[in-house]
Amino acid sequence: MTDAREVRTACPYCGVGCGVQARVAADGTATVRGDPGHPANAGKLCSKGSALGETLGLDGRVLHPEIAGRGTSWDAALDLVASRFSETIARHGADAVAFYVSGQLLTEDYYVANKLMKGFIGSANIDTNSRLCMASSVAGHKRAFGEDIVPGVYEDLEQADLVVLVGSNTAWCHPILYQRLLAARAERGTRIVVVDPRRTATAGECDLHLQLRPGTDVALFNGLLAHLVGSSAIDRDYVAAHTSGFEAAVSLACADAPTPRRVAETCDLDSAEVSRFYDWFAATARTVTVYSQGVNQSAHGTDKVNAILNCHLATGRIGRPGMGPFSVTGQPNAMGGREVGGLANQLAAHMGFDDPQAPDRVGRFWRTAGVARKPGLKAVDMFEAAGDGRIKALWVMGTNPAVSMPDAGKVRAALKACEFVVVSDVTRTDTSQFADVLLPAAAWGEKDGTVTNSERLITRQKSFLPMPGDVRPDWWIVTEVARRMGFAEAFDYANPAAIFREHAALSAFENDGARLFDIGGLADIEDSTYDALAPLHWPFPRGASAGSQRLLGDGRFPTVDGRGRFVAVRQEGAALPVDAAFPLVLNTGRLRDQWHTMTRTGRVPRLMANAPEPAVELNPVDAAALGIADGDLVRIESRYGGGRAKVAASAGQRRGEAFLPMHWSGRFAANAAAGALSAPVTDPFSGQPELKHVPVRIAREPVAWAGVLMTRRDIRPTGFVHWSRAAVAGGWVYELSGTEPPEQGILLARRLVDVVPADQLLEYTDRRSSTFRAAATDAAGRLGEALLVAPQGHLPERDWLLSLLASAEPLSPLDRRALLSGRAPVPVPSVGRIVCSCFNVGVNQLAAAISGGSKSLDEIGTALKAGTNCGSCRSEIRTMLEASRLLAAE
Ligand SMILES: Nc1nc2c(c(=O)[nH]1)N[C@H]1C(S)=C(S)[C@@H](COP(=O)(O)OP(=O)(O)OC[C@H]3O[C@@H](n4cnc5c(=O)[nH]c(N)nc54)[C@H](O)[C@@H]3O)O[C@H]1N2
Ligand SMILES: Nc1nc2c(c(=O)[nH]1)N[C@H]1C(S)=C(S)[C@@H](COP(=O)(O)OP(=O)(O)OC[C@H]3O[C@@H](n4cnc5c(=O)[nH]c(N)nc54)[C@H](O)[C@@H]3O)O[C@H]1N2
Ligand code: SF4
Ligand SMILES: [Mo]
């Protein structure tokens, strides 16, 4: 195609920050592929990134501003937001308002939101979903390094001889970085140790899996420090010249975790395995320790971070090739948010409230006397305040707290109670239903700005699609409100480049080297250079010719005395221990192909296919003890809320522990949200909630009937004990189940097709077997609806009906006649649950290939292409291969 345009941009999902090339055809449709020139991914994309082109449709989008649910003009909406915020501030003070923002925002959006709240409204009540994500790493970095610095770069994982992955399911959550690690391992034999209470896809491929008792990481790393002291691995010169606090940290560590045996007891591990890990760590200079939410999302997250950093400080393994601690960021712009100061306890540009000079310095730069002087409310406290009336006006931008916050039921109540709630989002969400004013934001592909990934690499995100309807970029929305609040002069930007220049200038302002975050070299960047900006590491101070790669490698730290600080930490007990009433530990986290609350990935059939229903993983022994079989529906209850999900019995789960994905919102399931169960208990230093550990009880639901509705319509069923839905080609499939007698289930389910005129609906009820089938064609003569209801365990196969839904052609007479039987006129082989979502390869096909003689990943790849694109499914295929090998050996 001659007139196709290609735009280089960045993936809007995880913190790996892959480069993407979007190709827009003459007819406006876009396809995406990896950018071979981008340093993070060199052209590769994972399953989610590869499917980006399928998320660009306008289904579910918010396209016009709304006040109280009714469409309105931008002027009316912006005037109302500005006047309600101004009035609230005038009447109740600046601390009566708040912003809750997100790492999905671009740096420029984030910068103006932070400037408005902290500089001009004069409160620090702006916090971000990064509080749920990176806050403990930020706090740990500040305690040890004096500043929120990630010292390493991705290359370090390739140059290391030992990589320790702590609380990180890297294979699924940072897939391209993980693929880089595996490629390097194939060449240099890198050892990989995984520290995770679950046997994850990542753990399935490592050299040593320490499947520790949840929450005991401090003991593990304290034990490591104690072990290092007795080995030759301590870099005494480095410790003496560049650090402080060594003795205190060591003596507490030795008291806390003196021997591998004691560590093994605390962590419920095998002491020989603990020793093996310690020996490897001691003997391997080139060691990188990667950590993520198993560390951060904890009531002791900051201490976990410092326990890890202590071991790297003690060995001098920081900021040098192939070595260092590495906190991997979650969201595409978690790092950018930290740069602008989007957290309530940061000010701006890596300046914090702990420096008494900082507010005046920022005030001089912003030309305002009104800069906030004290930290604001952190996320959990912010919603608490919105619920009890202290916060009277709240603006939520780019995040879905009704789903993702802990104690989400209470957060919903707070959103309801709060006098004035503004939501800026690209789609309708569980949160947007509480909005007094709903503002349509521009989405990925429509907006322009920058993001920073886990290794401090700044990449341009660029628009390649027109903005549909009335949508506007977040920076524009914020500056328009600021103008209307009387701050026109300070928010007069022509474009994102102008905001970026100011952000860069602030990072360099009165910065004598005290803050490493300095991108002053970009303060005068011209619009055209900004538009074409190639990925660049920070720092990039004035006069620099290239961004710095590694930091802190010279042993100088941005602390008052220039030394890195050991922090003496001790293993604490669980913040919320299990008891007789709530005897199981619930852990929550991510799936391979879903992104957060599923607002985008949930609409892509091939991303729904690997895990189409919300399922709670439970050890088979626990399941059996509770009388639960694989696939049963269960009720899960914590002291905060309840939910329902199917059980997936999994030997990868420790006894006494369960795992529920965090993704299912009320738009995708009746009641399967992890947030409703999670506890609002927070880390004392970072304010980050404990999202990985809440006591629950699980009981089997006496399900009597099951149903499945296949339809082209996007609906939200009500009145069912349980339902969930998945996007499929041509529409949606709704799984239904209930505890009522099947006859009643039929009546309930039948309401879902009430919209179909009775004379077009073919229905069949078999009273003896309590089964029901209904089907209807749409105006185009295609299958429009199919509904099957049967007693539990008796639902017929649906592959054929799904294939009809996927078809764009009108039904053939043969198909039409077969409709009510629910069975294909000609048998359709089922591919089974999809494992490889790039090439739509299902378990049945893989099983057939394996029994047909395919013995390795490569052979499977040749036969079916499975696993040959993004690689995300390779661990699952490897597990299948191993299982067949074990069977053969029996
Ligand atoms: N596919 C996918 N990828 C994503 C995302 C997504 O939604 N989907 N989201 C992105 C975001 S924002 C983030 S923050 C990252 C998160 O990336 P990860 O942190 O890798 O993901 P999680 O699944 O939240 O949690 C990681 C692991 O922590 C383990 N864990 C639980 N408790 C403990 C403990 O006490 N100690 C240890 N050592 N481990 C524990 C869990 O069992 C889990 O396997 O992923 C990013 N990438
Ligand atoms: N139980 C439990 N809870 C968790 C976690 C967990 O592991 N367990 N993980 C936590 C973590 S690490 C994170 S990061 C959070 C994530 O939780 P959320 O931030 O709530 O998750 P998202 O679904 O990514 O929400 C982003 C919203 O922003 C919208 N959006 C996307 N792009 C834009 C844009 O450009 N502008 C605007 N205005 N809106 C946009 C999307 O439509 C979506 O509604 O969840 C946290 N909650
Ligand atoms: S690893 Fe996947 S989700 Fe993360 S940035 Fe790259 S393509 Fe996007
Ligand atoms: Mo996150």
PDB file of N, CA and C and ligand atoms in Angstrom, residues 100-106 109 129-130 132-134 293 297 330-331 396-406 424-429 439 441-444 447 474 477 588-590 595-600 660-662 674-675 678 688 691-692, ligand 2:
ATOM      1  N   TYR A 100      -6.962  11.691  41.936  1.00  0.00           N
ATOM      2  CA  TYR A 100      -6.389  10.342  41.987  1.00  0.00           C
ATOM      3  C   TYR A 100      -6.051   9.955  40.550  1.00  0.00           C
ATOM      4  N   VAL A 101      -4.759   9.906  40.251  1.00  0.00           N
ATOM      5  CA  VAL A 101      -4.306   9.787  38.864  1.00  0.00           C
ATOM      6  C   VAL A 101      -3.596   8.456  38.627  1.00  0.00           C
ATOM      7  N   SER A 102      -2.803   8.359  37.560  1.00  0.00           N
ATOM      8  CA  SER A 102      -2.454   7.014  37.088  1.00  0.00           C
ATOM      9  C   SER A 102      -1.172   6.959  36.278  1.00  0.00           C
ATOM     10  N   GLY A 103      -0.542   5.824  36.337  1.00  0.00           N
ATOM     11  CA  GLY A 103       0.638   5.553  35.520  1.00  0.00           C
ATOM     12  C   GLY A 103       0.296   5.256  34.067  1.00  0.00           C
ATOM     13  N   GLN A 104      -1.001   5.380  33.724  1.00  0.00           N
ATOM     14  CA  GLN A 104      -1.383   5.270  32.310  1.00  0.00           C
ATOM     15  C   GLN A 104      -1.269   6.639  31.650  1.00  0.00           C
ATOM     16  N   LEU A 105      -1.174   7.690  32.478  1.00  0.00           N
ATOM     17  CA  LEU A 105      -1.060   9.037  31.912  1.00  0.00           C
ATOM     18  C   LEU A 105       0.334   9.214  31.322  1.00  0.00           C
ATOM     19  N   LEU A 106       0.443  10.081  30.347  1.00  0.00           N
ATOM     20  CA  LEU A 106       1.752  10.425  29.804  1.00  0.00           C
ATOM     21  C   LEU A 106       2.404  11.448  30.742  1.00  0.00           C
ATOM     22  N   ASP A 109       0.782  14.859  30.779  1.00  0.00           N
ATOM     23  CA  ASP A 109      -0.513  14.906  31.480  1.00  0.00           C
ATOM     24  C   ASP A 109      -0.277  14.985  32.991  1.00  0.00           C
ATOM     25  N   ASN A 129      -2.303   5.571  41.182  1.00  0.00           N
ATOM     26  CA  ASN A 129      -2.377   4.122  41.326  1.00  0.00           C
ATOM     27  C   ASN A 129      -0.974   3.530  41.485  1.00  0.00           C
ATOM     28  N   SER A 130       0.059   4.328  41.265  1.00  0.00           N
ATOM     29  CA  SER A 130       1.419   3.852  41.572  1.00  0.00           C
ATOM     30  C   SER A 130       1.589   3.606  43.066  1.00  0.00           C
ATOM     31  N   LEU A 132      -0.316   1.790  44.640  1.00  0.00           N
ATOM     32  CA  LEU A 132      -0.638   0.360  44.765  1.00  0.00           C
ATOM     33  C   LEU A 132       0.443  -0.495  44.133  1.00  0.00           C
ATOM     34  N   CYS A 133       1.452   0.148  43.575  1.00  0.00           N
ATOM     35  CA  CYS A 133       2.310  -0.525  42.609  1.00  0.00           C
ATOM     36  C   CYS A 133       3.794  -0.329  42.929  1.00  0.00           C
ATOM     37  N   MET A 134       4.250   0.903  42.980  1.00  0.00           N
ATOM     38  CA  MET A 134       5.694   1.149  43.092  1.00  0.00           C
ATOM     39  C   MET A 134       6.094   1.842  44.394  1.00  0.00           C
ATOM     40  N   GLN A 293       5.875  -6.967  42.416  1.00  0.00           N
ATOM     41  CA  GLN A 293       4.785  -6.787  43.386  1.00  0.00           C
ATOM     42  C   GLN A 293       4.779  -7.765  44.559  1.00  0.00           C
ATOM     43  N   GLN A 297       3.907  -4.916  47.118  1.00  0.00           N
ATOM     44  CA  GLN A 297       2.519  -4.914  47.619  1.00  0.00           C
ATOM     45  C   GLN A 297       2.423  -5.681  48.915  1.00  0.00           C
ATOM     46  N   GLY A 330       5.586  -1.400  36.767  1.00  0.00           N
ATOM     47  CA  GLY A 330       4.447  -2.094  36.204  1.00  0.00           C
ATOM     48  C   GLY A 330       3.864  -1.392  35.005  1.00  0.00           C
ATOM     49  N   GLN A 331       3.426  -0.169  35.213  1.00  0.00           N
ATOM     50  CA  GLN A 331       2.668   0.521  34.181  1.00  0.00           C
ATOM     51  C   GLN A 331       3.598   1.198  33.177  1.00  0.00           C
ATOM     52  N   VAL A 396     -10.809  11.639  39.332  1.00  0.00           N
ATOM     53  CA  VAL A 396     -10.098  10.390  39.036  1.00  0.00           C
ATOM     54  C   VAL A 396      -9.713  10.393  37.557  1.00  0.00           C
ATOM     55  N   MET A 397      -8.435  10.219  37.273  1.00  0.00           N
ATOM     56  CA  MET A 397      -7.976  10.241  35.877  1.00  0.00           C
ATOM     57  C   MET A 397      -7.238   8.958  35.529  1.00  0.00           C
ATOM     58  N   GLY A 398      -7.752   8.203  34.595  1.00  0.00           N
ATOM     59  CA  GLY A 398      -6.991   7.095  34.026  1.00  0.00           C
ATOM     60  C   GLY A 398      -6.751   5.931  34.970  1.00  0.00           C
ATOM     61  N   THR A 399      -7.682   5.685  35.871  1.00  0.00           N
ATOM     62  CA  THR A 399      -7.554   4.532  36.748  1.00  0.00           C
ATOM     63  C   THR A 399      -8.948   4.137  37.207  1.00  0.00           C
ATOM     64  N   ASN A 400      -9.079   2.909  37.689  1.00  0.00           N
ATOM     65  CA  ASN A 400     -10.398   2.323  37.946  1.00  0.00           C
ATOM     66  C   ASN A 400     -10.472   1.850  39.398  1.00  0.00           C
ATOM     67  N   PRO A 401     -10.432   2.809  40.341  1.00  0.00           N
ATOM     68  CA  PRO A 401     -10.309   2.431  41.759  1.00  0.00           C
ATOM     69  C   PRO A 401     -11.469   1.594  42.276  1.00  0.00           C
ATOM     70  N   ALA A 402     -12.646   1.683  41.661  1.00  0.00           N
ATOM     71  CA  ALA A 402     -13.770   0.858  42.125  1.00  0.00           C
ATOM     72  C   ALA A 402     -13.451  -0.623  41.981  1.00  0.00           C
ATOM     73  N   VAL A 403     -12.437  -0.936  41.173  1.00  0.00           N
ATOM     74  CA  VAL A 403     -12.019  -2.329  40.999  1.00  0.00           C
ATOM     75  C   VAL A 403     -10.653  -2.576  41.634  1.00  0.00           C
ATOM     76  N   SER A 404      -9.726  -1.649  41.436  1.00  0.00           N
ATOM     77  CA  SER A 404      -8.329  -1.953  41.740  1.00  0.00           C
ATOM     78  C   SER A 404      -7.883  -1.579  43.146  1.00  0.00           C
ATOM     79  N   MET A 405      -8.662  -0.782  43.854  1.00  0.00           N
ATOM     80  CA  MET A 405      -8.268  -0.445  45.224  1.00  0.00           C
ATOM     81  C   MET A 405      -8.632  -1.601  46.152  1.00  0.00           C
ATOM     82  N   PRO A 406      -7.851  -1.782  47.228  1.00  0.00           N
ATOM     83  CA  PRO A 406      -8.268  -2.761  48.229  1.00  0.00           C
ATOM     84  C   PRO A 406      -9.548  -2.285  48.908  1.00  0.00           C
ATOM     85  N   SER A 424     -12.057  11.103  34.351  1.00  0.00           N
ATOM     86  CA  SER A 424     -11.571  11.184  32.963  1.00  0.00           C
ATOM     87  C   SER A 424     -11.164   9.786  32.558  1.00  0.00           C
ATOM     88  N   ASP A 425     -11.776   9.267  31.528  1.00  0.00           N
ATOM     89  CA  ASP A 425     -11.399   7.920  31.091  1.00  0.00           C
ATOM     90  C   ASP A 425     -11.678   7.794  29.601  1.00  0.00           C
ATOM     91  N   VAL A 426     -11.162   6.719  29.049  1.00  0.00           N
ATOM     92  CA  VAL A 426     -11.418   6.485  27.625  1.00  0.00           C
ATOM     93  C   VAL A 426     -12.626   5.566  27.435  1.00  0.00           C
ATOM     94  N   THR A 427     -12.924   4.747  28.463  1.00  0.00           N
ATOM     95  CA  THR A 427     -14.079   3.853  28.352  1.00  0.00           C
ATOM     96  C   THR A 427     -14.962   4.014  29.586  1.00  0.00           C
ATOM     97  N   ARG A 428     -16.143   3.415  29.508  1.00  0.00           N
ATOM     98  CA  ARG A 428     -16.994   3.328  30.692  1.00  0.00           C
ATOM     99  C   ARG A 428     -16.439   2.232  31.588  1.00  0.00           C
ATOM    100  N   THR A 429     -16.414   2.497  32.866  1.00  0.00           N
ATOM    101  CA  THR A 429     -15.821   1.535  33.796  1.00  0.00           C
ATOM    102  C   THR A 429     -16.700   1.441  35.027  1.00  0.00           C
ATOM    103  N   LEU A 439     -15.457  12.762  31.667  1.00  0.00           N
ATOM    104  CA  LEU A 439     -14.725  13.471  30.619  1.00  0.00           C
ATOM    105  C   LEU A 439     -14.057  12.476  29.677  1.00  0.00           C
ATOM    106  N   ALA A 441     -11.422  11.035  27.481  1.00  0.00           N
ATOM    107  CA  ALA A 441      -9.996  11.261  27.246  1.00  0.00           C
ATOM    108  C   ALA A 441      -9.553  10.572  25.954  1.00  0.00           C
ATOM    109  N   ALA A 442      -8.542  11.141  25.340  1.00  0.00           N
ATOM    110  CA  ALA A 442      -7.949  10.527  24.146  1.00  0.00           C
ATOM    111  C   ALA A 442      -7.218   9.266  24.572  1.00  0.00           C
ATOM    112  N   ALA A 443      -7.259   8.257  23.725  1.00  0.00           N
ATOM    113  CA  ALA A 443      -6.670   6.961  24.065  1.00  0.00           C
ATOM    114  C   ALA A 443      -5.307   6.802  23.397  1.00  0.00           C
ATOM    115  N   TRP A 444      -4.689   5.666  23.707  1.00  0.00           N
ATOM    116  CA  TRP A 444      -3.430   5.313  23.022  1.00  0.00           C
ATOM    117  C   TRP A 444      -3.670   5.374  21.512  1.00  0.00           C
ATOM    118  N   LYS A 447      -3.147  10.122  21.290  1.00  0.00           N
ATOM    119  CA  LYS A 447      -2.528  11.162  22.101  1.00  0.00           C
ATOM    120  C   LYS A 447      -1.018  11.171  21.930  1.00  0.00           C
ATOM    121  N   ASP A 474      -5.528  14.227  27.973  1.00  0.00           N
ATOM    122  CA  ASP A 474      -5.630  14.591  29.390  1.00  0.00           C
ATOM    123  C   ASP A 474      -4.972  15.928  29.712  1.00  0.00           C
ATOM    124  N   ILE A 477      -7.329  18.692  28.973  1.00  0.00           N
ATOM    125  CA  ILE A 477      -8.456  18.752  29.910  1.00  0.00           C
ATOM    126  C   ILE A 477      -8.011  19.445  31.203  1.00  0.00           C
ATOM    127  N   THR A 588      -3.096 -12.276  45.202  1.00  0.00           N
ATOM    128  CA  THR A 588      -3.719 -11.807  43.958  1.00  0.00           C
ATOM    129  C   THR A 588      -2.647 -11.283  43.009  1.00  0.00           C
ATOM    130  N   GLY A 589      -2.950 -11.284  41.721  1.00  0.00           N
ATOM    131  CA  GLY A 589      -1.961 -10.786  40.757  1.00  0.00           C
ATOM    132  C   GLY A 589      -2.462 -10.944  39.342  1.00  0.00           C
ATOM    133  N   ARG A 590      -1.526 -11.249  38.426  1.00  0.00           N
ATOM    134  CA  ARG A 590      -1.837 -11.072  37.012  1.00  0.00           C
ATOM    135  C   ARG A 590      -1.871 -12.340  36.182  1.00  0.00           C
ATOM    136  N   TRP A 595      -4.772  -7.187  30.853  1.00  0.00           N
ATOM    137  CA  TRP A 595      -4.217  -5.961  31.435  1.00  0.00           C
ATOM    138  C   TRP A 595      -5.216  -5.410  32.436  1.00  0.00           C
ATOM    139  N   HIS A 596      -4.824  -5.420  33.691  1.00  0.00           N
ATOM    140  CA  HIS A 596      -5.580  -4.800  34.778  1.00  0.00           C
ATOM    141  C   HIS A 596      -7.072  -5.045  34.722  1.00  0.00           C
ATOM    142  N   THR A 597      -7.877  -3.980  34.684  1.00  0.00           N
ATOM    143  CA  THR A 597      -9.319  -4.178  34.815  1.00  0.00           C
ATOM    144  C   THR A 597      -9.959  -4.498  33.457  1.00  0.00           C
ATOM    145  N   MET A 598      -9.149  -4.955  32.508  1.00  0.00           N
ATOM    146  CA  MET A 598      -9.608  -5.540  31.241  1.00  0.00           C
ATOM    147  C   MET A 598     -10.305  -4.560  30.301  1.00  0.00           C
ATOM    148  N   THR A 599     -10.180  -3.261  30.557  1.00  0.00           N
ATOM    149  CA  THR A 599     -10.926  -2.314  29.720  1.00  0.00           C
ATOM    150  C   THR A 599     -10.520  -2.414  28.254  1.00  0.00           C
ATOM    151  N   ARG A 600      -9.290  -2.834  27.995  1.00  0.00           N
ATOM    152  CA  ARG A 600      -8.881  -3.003  26.592  1.00  0.00           C
ATOM    153  C   ARG A 600      -8.690  -4.474  26.228  1.00  0.00           C
ATOM    154  N   LEU A 660      -6.023 -15.435  43.208  1.00  0.00           N
ATOM    155  CA  LEU A 660      -7.106 -14.931  42.358  1.00  0.00           C
ATOM    156  C   LEU A 660      -6.551 -13.811  41.480  1.00  0.00           C
ATOM    157  N   PRO A 661      -6.768 -13.888  40.166  1.00  0.00           N
ATOM    158  CA  PRO A 661      -6.314 -12.792  39.308  1.00  0.00           C
ATOM    159  C   PRO A 661      -7.025 -11.490  39.682  1.00  0.00           C
ATOM    160  N   MET A 662      -6.354 -10.375  39.451  1.00  0.00           N
ATOM    161  CA  MET A 662      -6.903  -9.077  39.855  1.00  0.00           C
ATOM    162  C   MET A 662      -7.815  -8.464  38.797  1.00  0.00           C
ATOM    163  N   ALA A 674     -10.899  -9.089  42.776  1.00  0.00           N
ATOM    164  CA  ALA A 674      -9.961  -9.298  43.882  1.00  0.00           C
ATOM    165  C   ALA A 674      -9.965  -8.103  44.833  1.00  0.00           C
ATOM    166  N   GLY A 675     -10.188  -6.916  44.265  1.00  0.00           N
ATOM    167  CA  GLY A 675     -10.134  -5.699  45.084  1.00  0.00           C
ATOM    168  C   GLY A 675     -11.149  -5.711  46.214  1.00  0.00           C
ATOM    169  N   SER A 678      -9.594  -7.659  49.025  1.00  0.00           N
ATOM    170  CA  SER A 678      -8.284  -7.254  49.553  1.00  0.00           C
ATOM    171  C   SER A 678      -8.412  -6.280  50.720  1.00  0.00           C
ATOM    172  N   GLN A 688       1.794   1.745  50.792  1.00  0.00           N
ATOM    173  CA  GLN A 688       1.320   0.807  49.774  1.00  0.00           C
ATOM    174  C   GLN A 688       0.497  -0.300  50.439  1.00  0.00           C
ATOM    175  N   LEU A 691      -1.600  -6.195  49.025  1.00  0.00           N
ATOM    176  CA  LEU A 691      -2.535  -6.787  48.067  1.00  0.00           C
ATOM    177  C   LEU A 691      -2.248  -8.263  47.830  1.00  0.00           C
ATOM    178  N   LYS A 692      -1.203  -8.794  48.472  1.00  0.00           N
ATOM    179  CA  LYS A 692      -0.825 -10.178  48.216  1.00  0.00           C
ATOM    180  C   LYS A 692      -1.187 -11.113  49.356  1.00  0.00           C
TER     181      LYS A 692
HETATM  182  N1  LIG B   2      -5.990  -7.141  44.477  1.00  0.00           N
HETATM  183  C1  LIG B   2      -5.113  -6.492  43.725  1.00  0.00           C
HETATM  184  N2  LIG B   2      -5.347  -5.210  43.375  1.00  0.00           N
HETATM  185  C2  LIG B   2      -4.452  -4.547  42.642  1.00  0.00           C
HETATM  186  C3  LIG B   2      -3.238  -5.149  42.218  1.00  0.00           C
HETATM  187  C4  LIG B   2      -3.007  -6.512  42.583  1.00  0.00           C
HETATM  188  O1  LIG B   2      -1.983  -7.130  42.234  1.00  0.00           O
HETATM  189  N3  LIG B   2      -3.967  -7.133  43.328  1.00  0.00           N
HETATM  190  N4  LIG B   2      -2.321  -4.418  41.511  1.00  0.00           N
HETATM  191  C5  LIG B   2      -2.343  -2.975  41.653  1.00  0.00           C
HETATM  192  C6  LIG B   2      -1.502  -2.324  40.628  1.00  0.00           C
HETATM  193  S1  LIG B   2       0.150  -2.730  40.643  1.00  0.00           S
HETATM  194  C7  LIG B   2      -1.985  -1.452  39.713  1.00  0.00           C
HETATM  195  S2  LIG B   2      -0.910  -0.665  38.666  1.00  0.00           S
HETATM  196  C8  LIG B   2      -3.421  -1.132  39.692  1.00  0.00           C
HETATM  197  C9  LIG B   2      -4.005  -0.920  38.311  1.00  0.00           C
HETATM  198  O2  LIG B   2      -5.354  -0.607  38.441  1.00  0.00           O
HETATM  199  P1  LIG B   2      -6.090   0.473  37.533  1.00  0.00           P
HETATM  200  O3  LIG B   2      -5.285   1.679  37.366  1.00  0.00           O
HETATM  201  O4  LIG B   2      -7.429   0.699  38.137  1.00  0.00           O
HETATM  202  O5  LIG B   2      -6.221  -0.389  36.225  1.00  0.00           O
HETATM  203  P2  LIG B   2      -6.527  -0.092  34.725  1.00  0.00           P
HETATM  204  O6  LIG B   2      -7.531  -1.092  34.281  1.00  0.00           O
HETATM  205  O7  LIG B   2      -5.236  -0.054  33.997  1.00  0.00           O
HETATM  206  O8  LIG B   2      -7.208   1.321  34.738  1.00  0.00           O
HETATM  207  C10 LIG B   2      -6.782   2.322  33.886  1.00  0.00           C
HETATM  208  C11 LIG B   2      -7.987   3.116  33.418  1.00  0.00           C
HETATM  209  O9  LIG B   2      -7.489   4.200  32.630  1.00  0.00           O
HETATM  210  C12 LIG B   2      -8.137   4.237  31.403  1.00  0.00           C
HETATM  211  N5  LIG B   2      -7.206   4.841  30.467  1.00  0.00           N
HETATM  212  C13 LIG B   2      -6.318   4.237  29.653  1.00  0.00           C
HETATM  213  N6  LIG B   2      -5.602   5.147  28.984  1.00  0.00           N
HETATM  214  C14 LIG B   2      -6.030   6.367  29.389  1.00  0.00           C
HETATM  215  C15 LIG B   2      -5.660   7.702  29.072  1.00  0.00           C
HETATM  216  O10 LIG B   2      -4.781   7.949  28.276  1.00  0.00           O
HETATM  217  N7  LIG B   2      -6.318   8.698  29.728  1.00  0.00           N
HETATM  218  C16 LIG B   2      -7.302   8.459  30.639  1.00  0.00           C
HETATM  219  N8  LIG B   2      -7.872   9.495  31.248  1.00  0.00           N
HETATM  220  N9  LIG B   2      -7.690   7.197  30.926  1.00  0.00           N
HETATM  221  C17 LIG B   2      -7.050   6.170  30.337  1.00  0.00           C
HETATM  222  C18 LIG B   2      -8.558   2.823  31.112  1.00  0.00           C
HETATM  223  O11 LIG B   2      -9.691   2.821  30.264  1.00  0.00           O
HETATM  224  C19 LIG B   2      -8.876   2.291  32.512  1.00  0.00           C
HETATM  225  O12 LIG B   2     -10.212   2.509  32.866  1.00  0.00           O
HETATM  226  O13 LIG B   2      -4.166  -2.169  40.327  1.00  0.00           O
HETATM  227  C20 LIG B   2      -3.743  -2.393  41.646  1.00  0.00           C
HETATM  228  N10 LIG B   2      -4.696  -3.246  42.319  1.00  0.00           N
END
